[in-house]
XYZ file of C-alpha atoms in Angstrom:
381
model
C 3.197 -60.229 -100.774
C 2.593 -56.565 -99.893
C 4.906 -53.810 -98.718
C 4.372 -50.272 -97.453
C 7.065 -47.592 -97.501
C 6.614 -44.109 -95.996
C 8.958 -41.678 -96.504
C 11.270 -24.793 -100.579
C 17.224 1.227 -107.011
C 14.736 2.696 -108.903
C 15.630 4.189 -112.315
C 18.134 2.058 -114.169
C 17.312 -1.091 -112.166
C 13.668 -0.795 -113.176
C 14.404 -3.022 -116.152
C 12.644 -5.647 -114.028
C 9.379 -3.719 -113.987
C 8.118 -5.716 -116.935
C 6.931 -8.183 -114.243
C 5.749 -6.326 -111.148
C 4.387 -8.271 -108.182
C 1.869 -7.204 -105.578
C 2.512 -8.339 -102.020
C 0.540 -9.483 -99.022
C 1.506 -9.119 -95.387
C -0.398 -10.758 -92.552
C -1.044 -8.063 -89.955
C -1.455 -8.329 -86.196
C -5.132 -8.024 -85.283
C -4.270 -5.768 -82.331
C -1.595 -3.400 -83.648
C -1.418 -3.952 -87.438
C 2.301 -4.890 -87.305
C 3.478 -7.768 -89.525
C 3.069 -11.278 -88.095
C 5.669 -14.010 -88.209
C 5.323 -17.729 -87.610
C 7.140 -18.780 -84.435
C 8.424 -22.406 -84.494
C 8.950 -22.510 -80.707
C 5.421 -21.418 -79.895
C 3.869 -23.083 -82.955
C 1.829 -19.899 -83.267
C 1.844 -16.659 -85.237
C 3.612 -13.984 -83.225
C 3.769 -10.179 -83.241
C 7.161 -8.838 -82.183
C 5.702 -5.406 -81.412
C 2.755 -6.039 -79.070
C 3.662 -9.710 -78.411
C 0.259 -10.985 -79.367
C -0.031 -14.646 -80.361
C -2.523 -16.253 -82.738
C -3.371 -19.773 -83.758
C -3.987 -20.755 -87.361
C -7.719 -20.957 -86.613
C -7.750 -17.365 -85.350
C -6.008 -16.146 -88.505
C -8.413 -18.079 -90.705
C -11.297 -16.272 -89.024
C -9.664 -12.970 -90.007
C -7.881 -13.815 -93.261
C -9.637 -17.023 -94.267
C -10.702 -15.858 -97.715
C -7.384 -14.202 -98.535
C -5.736 -17.153 -100.283
C -8.852 -17.654 -102.387
C -8.883 -13.976 -103.339
C -5.264 -14.197 -104.389
C -6.045 -17.217 -106.567
C -8.718 -15.210 -108.369
C -6.365 -12.225 -108.666
C -3.606 -14.348 -110.168
C -5.959 -15.908 -112.695
C -7.097 -12.526 -113.981
C -3.905 -10.543 -113.574
C -2.256 -9.260 -116.725
C 1.344 -8.201 -116.352
C 2.289 -5.253 -118.542
C 5.315 -5.689 -120.774
C 7.865 -2.897 -120.857
C 10.941 -2.250 -122.931
C 14.151 -3.739 -121.581
C 17.420 -1.884 -122.239
C 19.934 -3.657 -124.424
C 22.242 -5.901 -122.430
C 19.766 -6.376 -119.541
C 17.612 -9.078 -121.171
C 18.966 -11.959 -119.083
C 18.679 -9.949 -115.875
C 15.100 -8.955 -116.656
C 14.032 -12.484 -117.553
C 15.184 -13.853 -114.198
C 14.086 -11.096 -111.811
C 10.916 -9.303 -110.713
C 10.159 -6.251 -108.622
C 7.715 -6.047 -105.733
C 6.363 -3.196 -103.621
C 6.544 -3.567 -99.840
C 3.172 -2.808 -98.236
C 4.814 -1.573 -95.042
C 7.203 1.098 -96.376
C 6.406 1.315 -100.090
C 9.918 0.416 -101.224
C 10.437 -1.448 -104.477
C 12.730 -4.436 -104.116
C 14.046 -6.894 -106.712
C 13.862 -10.663 -106.227
C 14.543 -13.743 -108.305
C 11.641 -15.260 -110.220
C 11.341 -18.319 -107.987
C 11.166 -16.310 -104.732
C 7.744 -16.548 -103.092
C 8.416 -14.991 -99.678
C 11.190 -12.739 -98.480
C 12.019 -9.691 -96.329
C 12.000 -6.042 -97.339
C 15.644 -4.966 -97.277
C 14.612 -1.471 -96.144
C 12.147 -2.028 -93.283
C 12.941 -5.740 -92.729
C 9.275 -6.697 -92.561
C 8.251 -10.113 -93.924
C 6.614 -10.050 -97.338
C 4.761 -12.719 -99.312
C 4.449 -12.207 -103.070
C 0.780 -12.490 -103.913
C 0.638 -14.566 -107.099
C 3.720 -16.746 -106.764
C 1.945 -19.565 -104.939
C -1.485 -19.394 -106.492
C -3.293 -21.282 -109.221
C -1.266 -24.234 -110.471
C 1.661 -23.158 -108.293
C -0.297 -23.261 -105.038
C 1.085 -26.023 -102.799
C -1.299 -28.644 -101.489
C 0.425 -28.924 -98.113
C 3.123 -27.413 -95.943
C 5.174 -28.532 -92.952
C 5.752 -25.460 -90.756
C 9.134 -24.838 -89.165
C 9.507 -26.797 -85.922
C 13.070 -25.662 -85.167
C 13.714 -22.017 -84.264
C 16.582 -19.920 -85.612
C 18.372 -20.013 -82.237
C 18.064 -23.792 -82.074
C 19.271 -24.092 -85.671
C 22.350 -22.019 -84.831
C 23.093 -24.168 -81.782
C 22.757 -27.364 -83.818
C 25.064 -25.942 -86.461
C 27.643 -25.123 -83.784
C 27.420 -28.681 -82.410
C 27.855 -29.998 -85.950
C 31.029 -27.967 -86.440
C 32.787 -27.814 -83.079
C 34.378 -31.266 -83.320
C 35.716 -30.589 -86.813
C 39.324 -29.696 -85.985
C 40.296 -28.615 -89.493
C 37.503 -26.047 -89.906
C 38.521 -22.363 -90.257
C 37.833 -20.493 -87.004
C 35.641 -17.921 -88.756
C 33.268 -20.613 -90.000
C 31.476 -20.841 -86.653
C 31.748 -17.176 -85.743
C 28.660 -15.147 -84.895
C 29.015 -13.336 -88.218
C 28.635 -16.610 -90.086
C 25.837 -17.898 -87.846
C 23.825 -14.791 -88.706
C 23.788 -15.939 -92.336
C 21.582 -18.941 -91.601
C 18.136 -18.488 -93.147
C 14.874 -20.357 -92.856
C 13.606 -21.237 -96.324
C 10.519 -23.132 -97.465
C 11.614 -25.240 -100.409
C 9.258 -26.870 -102.931
C 8.948 -30.644 -103.113
C 6.924 -33.060 -105.177
C 5.242 -35.678 -102.975
C 4.575 -38.928 -104.785
C 2.095 -41.643 -103.819
C 2.909 -44.571 -106.057
C 1.598 -48.122 -106.018
C 4.019 -50.465 -107.735
C 3.885 -54.105 -108.748
C 7.186 -55.772 -109.452
C 9.682 -58.512 -108.916
C 13.354 -59.080 -108.301
C 15.576 -61.834 -109.671
C 18.780 -62.650 -107.827
C 21.533 -65.216 -107.616
C 22.142 -66.446 -104.064
C 24.860 -68.705 -102.738
C 25.244 -71.008 -99.761
C 28.799 -72.006 -98.961
C 29.750 -74.917 -96.685
C 33.305 -75.916 -95.759
C 34.631 -78.911 -93.841
C 37.795 -80.853 -93.279
C 38.420 -84.570 -93.660
C 41.855 -85.763 -92.748
C 44.376 -83.461 -94.334
C 41.906 -82.253 -96.931
C 39.660 -79.160 -96.775
C 36.493 -79.175 -98.850
C 34.204 -76.359 -99.991
C 30.700 -76.843 -101.292
C 28.928 -73.989 -103.072
C 25.237 -74.204 -103.828
C 23.805 -71.647 -106.217
C 20.129 -70.693 -106.136
C 17.946 -68.673 -108.487
C 15.776 -66.502 -106.246
C 12.699 -64.453 -107.096
C 10.780 -61.997 -104.927
C 7.560 -60.380 -106.107
C 4.870 -58.208 -104.622
C 3.162 -54.828 -104.520
C 4.809 -51.855 -102.845
C 3.013 -48.683 -101.767
C 5.177 -45.583 -101.560
C 3.544 -42.788 -99.542
C 4.597 -39.126 -99.751
C 7.930 -39.877 -101.372
C 9.663 -36.458 -101.552
C 11.584 -35.185 -104.564
C 12.915 -31.595 -104.884
C 10.828 -29.448 -107.243
C 13.562 -26.876 -107.675
C 16.491 -27.001 -110.061
C 19.998 -25.803 -109.281
C 22.679 -26.250 -106.676
C 20.360 -26.638 -103.680
C 18.554 -29.710 -105.007
C 21.389 -31.976 -103.813
C 21.174 -30.641 -100.255
C 17.385 -31.010 -100.277
C 17.732 -34.738 -100.934
C 20.172 -35.214 -98.069
C 17.958 -33.544 -95.427
C 15.116 -35.978 -96.132
C 12.994 -37.581 -94.807
C 10.244 -35.476 -93.255
C 7.613 -36.787 -90.858
C 4.173 -36.505 -92.460
C 2.465 -36.116 -89.058
C 3.098 -32.351 -89.195
C 1.597 -31.687 -92.622
C -0.874 -28.790 -92.724
C -3.177 -27.617 -95.470
C -1.299 -24.835 -97.189
C -1.917 -21.231 -96.285
C 0.494 -18.412 -97.056
C 0.444 -17.265 -93.434
C 3.034 -19.942 -92.619
C 5.489 -18.216 -94.961
C 5.464 -14.970 -93.010
C 8.857 -14.427 -91.393
C 10.687 -16.883 -93.651
C 11.976 -17.072 -97.183
C 10.195 -19.295 -99.678
C 10.780 -20.581 -103.188
C 8.242 -21.757 -105.732
C 8.811 -24.808 -107.885
C 10.402 -24.447 -111.293
C 9.887 -28.029 -112.485
C 6.888 -29.957 -113.760
C 6.128 -33.601 -113.187
C 7.482 -34.533 -116.612
C 10.823 -32.917 -115.747
C 11.496 -35.223 -112.805
C 9.435 -38.333 -113.610
C 12.469 -40.338 -114.783
C 14.480 -39.423 -111.680
C 11.596 -40.389 -109.391
C 11.086 -43.699 -111.214
C 14.778 -44.560 -110.860
C 14.825 -43.625 -107.179
C 11.717 -45.666 -106.385
C 13.187 -48.598 -108.307
C 16.277 -48.357 -106.117
C 14.172 -48.419 -102.959
C 12.104 -51.311 -104.311
C 15.288 -53.291 -104.899
C 16.331 -52.754 -101.275
C 12.895 -53.786 -100.021
C 12.758 -56.979 -102.102
C 16.366 -57.866 -101.284
C 15.767 -57.434 -97.542
C 13.405 -60.427 -97.664
C 16.107 -62.756 -99.049
C 17.736 -64.270 -95.968
C 19.676 -67.402 -94.943
C 22.161 -67.109 -97.801
C 25.865 -66.301 -97.610
C 25.713 -63.907 -100.534
C 23.037 -62.369 -102.749
C 23.616 -60.722 -106.132
C 20.697 -58.867 -107.723
C 20.384 -59.711 -111.406
C 17.396 -57.551 -112.370
C 14.428 -55.640 -111.004
C 11.168 -55.130 -112.860
C 8.678 -52.520 -111.660
C 5.307 -51.500 -113.029
C 3.227 -48.525 -111.872
C -0.345 -49.430 -110.983
C -1.443 -46.082 -109.614
C 0.278 -42.772 -108.943
C -0.671 -39.404 -107.484
C 1.498 -36.304 -107.231
C 1.127 -33.473 -104.716
C 3.071 -30.269 -104.280
C 4.307 -29.181 -100.857
C 6.663 -26.751 -99.142
C 9.158 -28.117 -96.622
C 11.208 -26.155 -94.041
C 15.001 -25.997 -94.419
C 17.564 -23.938 -92.524
C 20.146 -22.982 -95.145
C 23.502 -21.224 -95.036
C 25.910 -20.367 -97.847
C 29.536 -19.811 -96.923
C 32.495 -18.707 -99.030
C 36.063 -19.624 -98.154
C 39.072 -18.852 -100.351
C 36.879 -18.238 -103.392
C 34.863 -21.451 -103.104
C 31.193 -21.665 -102.095
C 30.051 -24.122 -99.415
C 26.555 -25.080 -98.394
C 25.009 -26.148 -95.086
C 21.403 -27.297 -94.845
C 19.276 -28.613 -91.991
C 15.796 -30.107 -91.981
C 13.607 -27.496 -90.266
C 11.369 -30.197 -88.801
C 13.658 -33.055 -87.720
C 17.084 -31.396 -87.489
C 18.799 -33.782 -89.914
C 21.661 -31.873 -91.513
C 23.961 -31.880 -94.507
C 27.123 -29.832 -94.763
C 29.939 -29.184 -97.163
C 32.669 -27.927 -94.853
C 35.906 -26.154 -95.826
C 39.341 -27.142 -94.577
C 41.840 -24.756 -93.036
C 45.006 -25.520 -95.038
C 47.265 -24.075 -92.334
C 45.800 -26.438 -89.728
C 46.108 -29.319 -92.156
C 49.802 -28.583 -92.840
C 50.501 -28.128 -89.107
C 48.863 -31.466 -88.342
C 50.908 -33.196 -91.058
C 54.152 -31.718 -89.670
C 53.317 -32.772 -86.090
C 52.364 -36.260 -87.234
C 55.611 -36.563 -89.233
C 57.691 -35.500 -86.197
C 55.887 -37.976 -83.939
C 56.421 -40.837 -86.388
C 60.070 -39.820 -86.807
C 60.614 -39.844 -83.034
C 58.865 -43.185 -82.664
C 60.913 -44.767 -85.430
C 64.097 -43.377 -83.829
C 63.105 -44.726 -80.432
C 62.386 -48.116 -81.963
C 65.813 -48.212 -83.571
C 67.436 -47.270 -80.255
C 65.850 -50.212 -78.422
C 66.937 -52.593 -81.170
C 70.617 -51.686 -80.628
C-alpha cells in the first residue's frame, strides 16, 4: 500500500558595531530608485517612475549579485570591538547596518534579513544574512497585497462583537507588516504500520428482550507514505505558533530564491538547525501518518489506535522563506498576535475582549432571562 501527502543613534548605541552589516538595495534600471516586489502585479515595481520589471529582467541586470554576496560572506571578517559594561546582552542580539540610500546607521535584531530604513523608509536587504549555509533554497513571493491583507483582517474582525473598537481602526491596520519567515521543508519517505482495536456492534430485540452483540477485531494497516514539502518553522520564539497555524502553502508558487523578492518587505533568517527540530518534525509526521492509516479503516462502529510504528527510509531537508502578514497588538498590557498566510489568505488571530462590552452583554442577558422567567410565572397563575 502506498500513500502520498503534500503539504520568515550613533555614539552610545554603537555598542552594536562589533557586528556591522553591509546592505544591498535593488535599484530601478531607469531612475535608480529602490525597487519593491508588488504582489498585485507579480512584478518588481518602482514607486518613483512607475517602471515594472519581471524577475528575468532583474536577473539580466543583477543576476550575479547573489553569487557575489555568497563570496563576500564567506570571506568577510567582522571586527570585534569593546562592549561597555551592562550592554553585553544588547550587543549579542543586535547588529548595525548602513543604509545605501541615505547613509544612516540603523540597529536591527540578529535574525533580521530585510527591513526598512527608519530615516528614508527605503527597503534594505542585509547582504550576508541569507548567504552561505543560511541562503534559502526556495521562496514563495507574496501573492496578497497590503491593502488586500487589511481588508481581510477587517472581515475577520467585524463580526466579533466583543472586540475593542480601536482594534480595527486605521491606526491599528497600519501596523500590519509583510514578513518572510523561515521554514524547513521536509521530504520524507516513511515505512510503517498501525495497530488498532475495532468494534462492530449489533443490537436486536426478541420478545421483551433486547440483545447486543459486540465483535472485537485486531486491525493492522501498513504501507509507505511520502511526505512532500512538509513545512516546519525554522525560527524560535513567540511567532512559531502562529506560523504553524497559517499553513499549508501551495508549492505551485515556489521560486528559486533570490534576494530581490525581499525588497519592500521584512524578512527573518532561521535560527534553528535540523537537529533542533528533528524530534518535533518526527512527532508531527507520526501524527499525520496515524490519521492517514486510520482513514483506511472503515465499516466499523468504533476504532481505537493502539500503536503506530514509523521508520524513515529517506529524508531530504530544504530551507525556504514563506510570506506572512503579521500584526502585533497590545491591549490593557497584554500582547496579541494576528497572522495571515501571504499566499493563500489563511489566518490565525489572538483577539482581545472588551470587558465593558462583555459586562454589558451579561447584564442585558440577565435582564432578558429575568423578564422571561417572570412572564412564565405569570402565565402559570
